[in-house]
Coordinates of C-alpha atoms in Angstrom, one line a residue:
M1 CA -10.5 -14.2 -16.4
S2 CA -9.0 -17.7 -16.0
T3 CA -7.7 -18.6 -12.6
L4 CA -5.5 -21.4 -11.3
P5 CA -7.1 -23.9 -8.9
S6 CA -6.5 -23.3 -5.2
R7 CA -3.4 -25.1 -3.8
R8 CA -4.0 -27.8 -1.3
P9 CA -2.7 -27.1 2.2
H10 CA 0.5 -28.6 3.4
R11 CA -1.3 -30.6 6.0
T12 CA -4.3 -32.6 5.0
R13 CA -6.9 -32.1 7.8
P14 CA -10.2 -31.8 6.0
S15 CA -11.3 -28.7 7.8
S16 CA -8.0 -26.8 7.7
P17 CA -8.6 -24.7 4.6
D18 CA -12.0 -23.6 5.8
R19 CA -10.8 -22.7 9.3
R20 CA -8.0 -20.6 7.7
S21 CA -10.5 -18.9 5.4
A22 CA -12.7 -18.1 8.4
A23 CA -9.7 -16.7 10.3
A24 CA -8.7 -14.6 7.3
A25 CA -12.3 -13.3 7.0
V26 CA -12.3 -12.0 10.6
A27 CA -8.8 -10.6 10.1
A28 CA -10.0 -8.6 7.2
G29 CA -13.1 -7.5 9.1
A30 CA -15.3 -9.3 6.6
P31 CA -18.5 -10.9 7.7
S32 CA -19.0 -14.6 6.9
G33 CA -22.0 -15.7 4.9
P34 CA -23.0 -17.5 1.8
A35 CA -21.8 -14.8 -0.6
S36 CA -18.5 -14.3 1.1
G37 CA -17.6 -18.0 0.7
T38 CA -17.3 -18.7 4.4
S39 CA -20.8 -19.9 5.3
A40 CA -21.1 -21.5 8.6
A41 CA -23.7 -23.7 7.3
S42 CA -21.6 -25.2 4.6
G43 CA -18.6 -25.5 6.9
G44 CA -16.7 -22.8 4.9
A45 CA -16.5 -22.7 1.1
A46 CA -13.7 -21.4 -1.1
A47 CA -12.9 -17.7 -1.2
P48 CA -15.0 -15.8 -3.8
G49 CA -12.2 -15.4 -6.3
L50 CA -10.9 -12.8 -8.6
A51 CA -14.0 -12.6 -10.9
S52 CA -16.5 -12.3 -8.0
R53 CA -18.8 -9.3 -7.6
D54 CA -17.1 -8.3 -4.4
F55 CA -13.6 -8.4 -5.7
L56 CA -14.6 -6.3 -8.7
L57 CA -16.3 -3.8 -6.4
L58 CA -13.2 -3.6 -4.4
L59 CA -11.1 -2.8 -7.5
A60 CA -13.6 -0.1 -8.5
A61 CA -13.6 1.5 -5.1
T62 CA -9.8 1.3 -4.9
F63 CA -9.5 3.0 -8.3
A64 CA -11.8 5.9 -7.2
V65 CA -10.2 6.3 -3.8
F66 CA -6.6 6.3 -5.0
G67 CA -7.7 8.5 -7.9
S68 CA -8.5 11.0 -5.3
A69 CA -5.5 10.4 -3.0
T70 CA -2.5 9.8 -5.3
P71 CA -2.6 13.0 -7.5
M72 CA -2.7 15.1 -4.3
L73 CA 0.7 13.7 -3.2
S74 CA 2.1 15.7 -6.1
I75 CA -0.3 18.6 -6.2
V76 CA -0.4 19.6 -2.6
P77 CA 3.4 20.2 -2.4
L78 CA 2.9 22.5 -5.5
W79 CA 0.1 24.2 -3.6
A80 CA 2.4 24.8 -0.6
E81 CA 5.1 26.2 -2.8
H82 CA 2.5 28.4 -4.5
G83 CA 1.7 29.8 -1.0
G84 CA 5.4 30.6 -0.4
S85 CA 6.3 27.7 1.9
G86 CA 9.5 26.7 0.1
H87 CA 10.8 23.1 -0.3
G88 CA 10.7 22.4 3.5
G89 CA 7.0 23.3 3.7
A90 CA 6.2 21.3 0.5
G91 CA 7.9 18.2 2.0
A92 CA 6.1 18.8 5.3
T93 CA 2.7 18.5 3.7
T94 CA 3.4 15.0 2.5
A95 CA 5.2 14.0 5.7
V96 CA 2.3 15.1 7.9
H97 CA -0.2 13.3 5.6
M98 CA 1.8 10.1 5.9
A99 CA 2.4 10.5 9.7
T100 CA -1.4 10.6 10.3
T101 CA -1.7 7.7 7.9
V102 CA 0.7 5.6 9.9
A103 CA -0.9 6.6 13.2
T104 CA -4.3 5.6 11.9
Q105 CA -2.9 2.3 10.6
L106 CA -1.7 1.4 14.1
T107 CA -5.3 1.4 15.3
T108 CA -7.1 0.1 12.2
G109 CA -6.7 -3.5 13.4
R110 CA -8.8 -2.8 16.5
I111 CA -11.3 -0.9 14.2
L112 CA -11.6 -3.9 11.9
R113 CA -12.4 -6.0 15.0
R114 CA -15.6 -4.0 15.5
I115 CA -16.5 -2.7 12.1
P116 CA -16.6 -4.6 8.7
A117 CA -13.7 -3.7 6.5
S118 CA -16.0 -2.6 3.7
W119 CA -17.5 0.1 6.0
V120 CA -14.0 1.1 7.0
L121 CA -13.1 1.4 3.4
G122 CA -16.1 3.6 2.6
G123 CA -15.6 5.9 5.6
G124 CA -11.9 6.3 4.7
A125 CA -12.9 7.3 1.2
L126 CA -15.0 10.1 2.5
L127 CA -12.1 11.4 4.7
I128 CA -9.8 11.4 1.7
G129 CA -12.2 13.1 -0.8
L130 CA -14.3 15.7 1.0
P131 CA -11.4 17.6 2.8
C132 CA -9.9 18.4 -0.7
L133 CA -12.6 21.1 -0.8
G134 CA -10.8 22.8 2.0
Y135 CA -7.5 23.4 0.2
P136 CA -8.7 26.3 -1.9
L137 CA -9.7 28.3 1.2
T138 CA -6.0 29.3 1.7
S139 CA -2.6 28.2 0.7
A140 CA -1.1 29.1 4.1
L141 CA 1.1 26.2 5.4
P142 CA -0.7 25.5 8.7
W143 CA -4.1 25.1 7.0
T144 CA -2.6 23.0 4.2
V145 CA -0.9 20.8 6.7
A146 CA -4.1 20.4 8.8
V147 CA -6.2 19.4 5.8
S148 CA -3.5 16.9 4.7
A149 CA -3.5 15.4 8.2
L150 CA -7.2 14.8 8.1
R151 CA -6.9 13.2 4.7
G152 CA -4.1 11.0 6.0
T153 CA -6.5 9.6 8.6
G154 CA -8.7 8.4 5.8
F155 CA -5.8 7.1 3.8
G156 CA -4.7 5.0 6.8
L157 CA -8.1 3.4 7.0
V158 CA -8.3 2.7 3.3
T159 CA -4.9 1.2 2.9
V160 CA -5.2 -1.4 5.6
A161 CA -8.9 -2.3 4.9
G162 CA -8.3 -2.5 1.1
S163 CA -5.3 -4.8 1.1
A164 CA -6.7 -7.0 3.8
L165 CA -9.9 -7.4 1.8
A166 CA -7.9 -8.2 -1.4
A167 CA -6.1 -11.0 0.4
R168 CA -9.4 -12.2 2.0
L169 CA -11.4 -12.3 -1.3
A170 CA -8.8 -14.5 -3.1
G171 CA -8.2 -18.2 -2.8
P172 CA -4.9 -19.4 -1.4
G173 CA -3.6 -20.1 -4.9
Q174 CA -4.6 -16.7 -6.2
R175 CA -3.2 -14.4 -3.6
G176 CA -0.3 -13.1 -5.7
R177 CA -2.6 -12.3 -8.6
A178 CA -5.2 -10.8 -6.2
L179 CA -2.6 -8.4 -4.8
G180 CA -1.3 -7.8 -8.3
W181 CA -4.7 -6.7 -9.6
Y182 CA -5.3 -4.7 -6.4
G183 CA -1.9 -3.1 -7.2
V184 CA -3.3 -2.3 -10.7
A185 CA -6.3 -0.5 -9.2
V186 CA -3.9 1.4 -6.9
G187 CA -1.4 2.3 -9.6
L188 CA -3.7 3.0 -12.6
P189 CA -4.9 6.3 -11.1
A190 CA -1.3 7.3 -10.6
A191 CA -0.5 6.4 -14.1
T192 CA -3.3 8.4 -15.6
L193 CA -4.3 11.1 -13.1
V194 CA -1.0 12.3 -11.6
P195 CA 0.4 13.6 -14.9
A196 CA -3.1 14.8 -15.9
A197 CA -3.4 16.7 -12.6
V198 CA 0.0 18.4 -13.0
W199 CA -0.9 19.4 -16.5
A200 CA -4.4 20.6 -15.4
V201 CA -2.9 22.8 -12.6
A202 CA -0.7 24.5 -15.2
E203 CA -3.7 25.0 -17.6
F204 CA -6.7 25.6 -15.3
G205 CA -5.4 26.3 -11.9
F206 CA -5.6 24.3 -8.6
V207 CA -9.3 24.7 -7.8
P208 CA -10.7 22.4 -10.5
V209 CA -8.2 19.7 -9.6
F210 CA -9.2 19.8 -6.0
A211 CA -12.9 19.6 -6.9
V212 CA -12.3 16.5 -9.1
S213 CA -10.3 14.9 -6.3
A214 CA -13.1 15.5 -3.9
A215 CA -15.7 13.9 -6.3
L216 CA -13.6 10.8 -6.8
G217 CA -13.1 10.2 -3.1
T218 CA -16.8 10.6 -2.5
L219 CA -17.6 8.2 -5.3
G220 CA -15.4 5.6 -3.7
A221 CA -17.4 5.6 -0.5
P222 CA -20.5 3.8 -1.7
L223 CA -18.5 1.4 -3.9
G224 CA -16.3 0.4 -0.9
A225 CA -19.3 0.0 1.4
A226 CA -21.0 -2.3 -1.1
V227 CA -18.2 -4.9 -0.9
L228 CA -19.8 -7.9 0.9
A229 CA -23.0 -5.8 1.4
G230 CA -26.0 -7.4 2.9
H231 CA -24.1 -9.7 5.3
G232 CA -24.4 -8.9 8.9
P233 CA -21.6 -9.4 11.5
S234 CA -20.6 -13.0 11.8
R235 CA -21.6 -15.1 14.8
G236 CA -18.0 -15.1 15.9
R237 CA -17.7 -11.4 15.9
R238 CA -21.0 -11.0 17.9
R239 CA -19.7 -13.3 20.5
A240 CA -16.4 -11.4 20.7
R241 CA -18.3 -8.2 21.5
T242 CA -19.5 -9.8 24.8
A243 CA -16.2 -11.6 25.6
G244 CA -14.0 -10.3 28.4
P245 CA -10.6 -8.7 28.0
G246 CA -8.0 -10.8 26.4
T247 CA -10.5 -13.3 24.9
A248 CA -10.1 -14.2 21.3
E249 CA -13.0 -13.8 19.0
A250 CA -15.0 -16.9 18.3
G251 CA -14.3 -18.5 15.0
T252 CA -10.6 -17.4 15.0
S253 CA -9.0 -20.5 16.4
V254 CA -5.3 -21.2 16.4
P255 CA -4.5 -22.2 12.8
E256 CA -4.1 -25.9 12.5
A257 CA -1.6 -25.7 9.6
R258 CA 1.2 -23.3 10.3
S259 CA 4.0 -22.4 7.9
A260 CA 7.2 -24.2 8.8
R261 CA 9.0 -21.0 8.2
T262 CA 7.0 -18.9 10.6
A263 CA 8.1 -18.6 14.2
T264 CA 4.8 -17.8 16.1
S265 CA 3.6 -18.5 19.5
P266 CA 0.9 -21.1 20.2
T267 CA -1.5 -18.3 21.2
D268 CA -1.5 -16.5 17.9
T269 CA -4.9 -15.9 16.5
A270 CA -6.3 -13.6 13.8
P271 CA -4.8 -10.1 14.2
G272 CA -6.9 -7.6 15.8
T273 CA -8.9 -10.1 17.8
R274 CA -7.5 -9.4 21.2
S275 CA -7.9 -6.4 23.4
G276 CA -4.3 -6.3 24.5
P277 CA -1.5 -4.5 22.6
G278 CA -1.8 -3.6 19.0
P279 CA -2.2 -6.0 16.1
L280 CA 1.5 -6.1 15.3
R281 CA 2.4 -7.9 18.4
G282 CA 4.1 -11.3 17.9
L283 CA 5.1 -10.8 14.2
P284 CA 8.3 -12.7 13.4
V285 CA 10.6 -9.8 13.1
R286 CA 13.6 -11.9 12.0
L287 CA 11.7 -13.2 8.9
L288 CA 10.3 -9.7 8.0
A289 CA 13.5 -7.6 8.5
A290 CA 14.9 -7.9 5.0
P291 CA 11.7 -7.1 3.1
V292 CA 10.9 -4.2 5.4
L293 CA 14.3 -2.7 5.2
L294 CA 14.4 -2.9 1.4
L295 CA 10.9 -1.4 1.2
L296 CA 11.8 1.4 3.6
A297 CA 14.8 2.6 1.6
S298 CA 13.2 2.3 -1.9
V299 CA 9.9 4.0 -0.8
C300 CA 11.9 6.9 0.7
A301 CA 13.1 7.5 -2.9
L302 CA 9.6 7.1 -4.3
G303 CA 8.1 9.7 -1.9
S304 CA 10.9 12.1 -2.8
L305 CA 10.3 11.7 -6.5
M306 CA 6.5 11.8 -6.5
S307 CA 6.6 15.0 -4.4
F308 CA 9.4 16.9 -6.1
L309 CA 9.7 15.7 -9.7
P310 CA 7.3 18.5 -10.8
L311 CA 9.7 21.0 -9.2
A312 CA 13.0 19.2 -10.1
L313 CA 12.4 18.5 -13.8
A314 CA 11.9 20.9 -16.7
P315 CA 8.2 21.7 -17.3
Q316 CA 8.0 19.7 -20.5
A317 CA 9.7 16.7 -18.8
A318 CA 7.7 16.4 -15.5
P319 CA 4.4 15.2 -16.9
A320 CA 6.0 12.6 -19.2
A321 CA 8.2 11.3 -16.4
L322 CA 5.3 11.1 -13.9
L323 CA 3.2 9.3 -16.5
T324 CA 5.9 6.8 -17.2
L325 CA 6.8 6.2 -13.5
S326 CA 3.2 5.7 -12.5
A327 CA 2.4 3.3 -15.4
A328 CA 5.6 1.3 -14.8
L329 CA 4.7 1.0 -11.1
T330 CA 1.4 -0.6 -12.1
I331 CA 2.9 -2.9 -14.7
G332 CA 5.7 -4.0 -12.3
R333 CA 3.3 -4.8 -9.5
W334 CA 1.0 -6.7 -11.7
A335 CA 3.8 -8.7 -13.4
A336 CA 5.4 -9.6 -10.0
G337 CA 2.0 -10.9 -8.8
E338 CA 1.5 -13.1 -11.9
W339 CA 5.0 -14.5 -11.5
S340 CA 4.7 -15.3 -7.8
D341 CA 1.6 -17.4 -8.3
R342 CA 2.8 -19.2 -11.4
R343 CA 6.3 -19.9 -10.2
G344 CA 5.4 -20.4 -6.5
G345 CA 8.3 -18.3 -5.2
T346 CA 8.3 -15.1 -3.2
G347 CA 11.1 -12.7 -2.3
R348 CA 13.2 -13.4 -5.4
F349 CA 12.9 -9.9 -6.8
M350 CA 13.4 -7.8 -3.7
A351 CA 17.1 -7.1 -3.8
P352 CA 17.4 -6.7 -7.6
C353 CA 14.4 -4.4 -7.7
A354 CA 15.8 -2.3 -4.8
A355 CA 19.0 -2.0 -6.8
L356 CA 17.1 -0.8 -9.8
C357 CA 15.4 1.9 -7.7
A358 CA 18.8 3.1 -6.4
L359 CA 20.2 3.2 -10.0
A360 CA 17.2 5.2 -11.3
T361 CA 17.2 7.6 -8.4
A362 CA 20.8 8.3 -9.2
A363 CA 19.9 8.9 -12.8
F364 CA 17.3 11.6 -11.7
A365 CA 20.1 13.3 -9.8
V366 CA 21.9 13.7 -13.2
V367 CA 19.0 14.6 -15.5
G368 CA 17.1 17.0 -13.1
G369 CA 17.1 20.6 -14.2
G370 CA 14.0 22.3 -13.0
P371 CA 12.5 25.4 -14.7
A372 CA 16.0 26.6 -15.7
A373 CA 16.7 23.5 -17.9
P374 CA 17.8 24.3 -21.5
E375 CA 15.3 24.3 -24.3
G376 CA 15.4 22.8 -27.8
G377 CA 17.5 19.7 -28.4
G378 CA 18.9 19.7 -24.9
A379 CA 15.4 19.7 -23.4
A380 CA 14.3 16.8 -25.6
A381 CA 17.3 14.8 -24.5
G382 CA 16.6 15.6 -20.9
T383 CA 13.0 14.5 -21.3
V384 CA 14.0 11.2 -22.8
A385 CA 16.6 10.6 -20.0
A386 CA 14.0 11.4 -17.4
V387 CA 11.4 9.1 -18.9
A388 CA 14.0 6.3 -19.1
A389 CA 14.9 6.8 -15.4
A390 CA 11.2 6.8 -14.5
L391 CA 10.6 3.6 -16.4
V392 CA 13.4 1.7 -14.6
F393 CA 12.4 3.1 -11.2
G394 CA 8.7 2.3 -11.7
L395 CA 9.2 -1.3 -12.9
G396 CA 11.6 -2.0 -10.0
M397 CA 9.4 -0.3 -7.4
G398 CA 6.2 -1.9 -8.6
A399 CA 7.7 -5.4 -8.5
L400 CA 9.3 -4.6 -5.1
Q401 CA 5.9 -3.6 -3.7
N402 CA 4.2 -6.8 -4.7
D403 CA 7.0 -9.1 -3.9
T404 CA 7.6 -7.7 -0.4
L405 CA 3.9 -7.9 0.5
V406 CA 3.4 -11.5 -0.9
A407 CA 6.6 -12.6 0.9
M408 CA 5.4 -11.1 4.2
F409 CA 2.0 -12.8 3.9
H410 CA 3.8 -16.1 2.9
R411 CA 6.1 -16.0 5.9
T412 CA 3.5 -15.4 8.5
G413 CA 0.4 -17.3 7.4
P414 CA -3.2 -16.4 6.7
E415 CA -4.2 -15.8 10.3
R416 CA -2.1 -12.6 10.2
H417 CA -3.4 -11.0 7.0
A418 CA -4.6 -7.8 8.8
A419 CA -1.5 -7.5 10.9
I420 CA 0.8 -7.9 7.8
S421 CA -1.4 -5.5 5.8
A422 CA -1.0 -2.9 8.6
A423 CA 2.7 -3.5 8.9
W424 CA 3.4 -3.3 5.2
N425 CA 1.3 -0.2 4.7
M426 CA 2.8 1.5 7.8
T427 CA 6.3 0.8 6.4
F428 CA 5.3 2.1 3.0
D429 CA 3.6 5.2 4.1
S430 CA 6.1 6.2 6.8
A431 CA 8.9 5.8 4.3
Y432 CA 7.0 7.8 1.7
G433 CA 6.5 10.7 4.1
A434 CA 10.1 10.5 5.3
G435 CA 11.5 10.6 1.8
A436 CA 9.5 13.8 1.0
L437 CA 10.4 15.4 4.4
L438 CA 14.1 14.4 4.1
T439 CA 14.4 15.8 0.5
G440 CA 12.8 19.1 1.4
A441 CA 14.6 19.6 4.7
V442 CA 18.1 18.7 3.2
A443 CA 17.6 20.8 0.2
Q444 CA 16.6 23.8 2.2
A445 CA 19.0 23.4 5.1
F446 CA 22.1 22.8 3.0
S447 CA 21.1 24.9 0.0
L448 CA 21.3 21.8 -2.2
S449 CA 19.4 21.4 -5.5
L450 CA 16.6 18.9 -5.6
P451 CA 18.6 16.6 -8.0
A452 CA 21.5 16.6 -5.5
T453 CA 19.2 15.3 -2.8
F454 CA 18.0 12.6 -5.1
G455 CA 21.7 11.5 -5.2
V456 CA 21.7 11.3 -1.4
L457 CA 18.7 9.1 -1.4
A458 CA 20.2 6.9 -4.1
A459 CA 23.3 6.3 -2.0
L460 CA 21.2 5.4 1.0
T461 CA 19.2 2.9 -1.0
A462 CA 22.3 1.3 -2.3
A463 CA 23.8 1.1 1.2
V464 CA 20.8 -0.9 2.4
L465 CA 21.4 -3.7 -0.1
P466 CA 24.2 -5.6 1.7
V467 CA 22.5 -5.1 5.1
A468 CA 19.3 -6.6 3.8
A469 CA 21.3 -9.5 2.2
A470 CA 22.9 -10.2 5.6
L471 CA 19.6 -10.1 7.4
R472 CA 18.0 -12.5 4.9
L473 CA 20.9 -14.9 5.3
R474 CA 20.6 -14.8 9.1
A475 CA 16.9 -15.4 8.9
S476 CA 17.3 -18.4 6.7
H477 CA 19.6 -20.0 9.3
H478 CA 16.9 -19.7 11.9
R479 CA 14.0 -21.2 9.9

């Protein structure tokens, strides 16, 4: 795979790129060493790059882990409905899964300070996969929610460690493509396995699907642990373990080249390196408000659609729509990553992509029909309309995912990779769970159809657009 040469830093101190790479390595929880590209002996070499063994292992582990996690976000609500829990219970399974995910993400920065990110990734994979074997024991809602909560803990570990490693293993001029390819590894299981899982449940039942999910998660554990394998904790991290409270880790100095657009305090160091408050402290809220708000609104719609499309669409339309949506998510995320590196801009797609998400969600409100949808020509037309809406939503949402993450990295600097990874993933996962919970609760409380609740979410997403535009304009005046 061809790659662009790394961009030169804005300031020209000779050691600046190496110091930033070392800070990013600690932020991601990765040990430094010859193979990681941050050898102390050499003064810090370039990051391994997109064709390195470690980056390819990360992609393989990510595919396996998300191959276990993503299909369950559509299957577990079906399992809850199968147990008689109704729309509210189905939405609660996703909401609780994401709530424990976000709670775990809040502490993952501190975990990465003590444990290499590859080990965190492997442990999270086990917590995602093995509990799937517990679902078949009973479809009672309390048990289903408890298993989902345990798996959410693993998901929180995986999401932060994975995206931080992706940013760490790429050179400065490759970050957009690295996150794009990481997005492919995240999205490809959704494109292939979510519709396959929905079909397999109808054909073979739930138990085989749960077993396959458990096997994939277990496979991801050794693959994740093998990233940067054989490199012990860095000298800086060993020193940090003996440092007193409030002492930054050695090797994570204040970055010498700060972004002119990032308002940070002089005491900022790599995230997760202090024993004080959590890793999100000190992030420039004004610069991050617009991407976070757009991501929140759009991912609420995504969580609703992924959880309830199998129930809202006709049986012949649901697998095709889920396949299209998941594939388009992957394509959109990859394409946005390629564009951001080649054109050098970030944040250009956020508002237009959020508008596409709102438009497509409104389309699902029109085409949704559920099991009572007409057959014959009407069913075929409904399937085509659902697939078209899924294509638009997936492309918009995929590009929005990558563009918001790259923009947030760009606006805060490499010393905050882990903090931004945690903040972005917390935003995404909390919104995903909230969208599923809101859809189920509103549909059940007000006796609305699922397509009608999609219309409510479309209106909310559209209402966020002018607010985000105002926040972005205000932030630009303060840079």
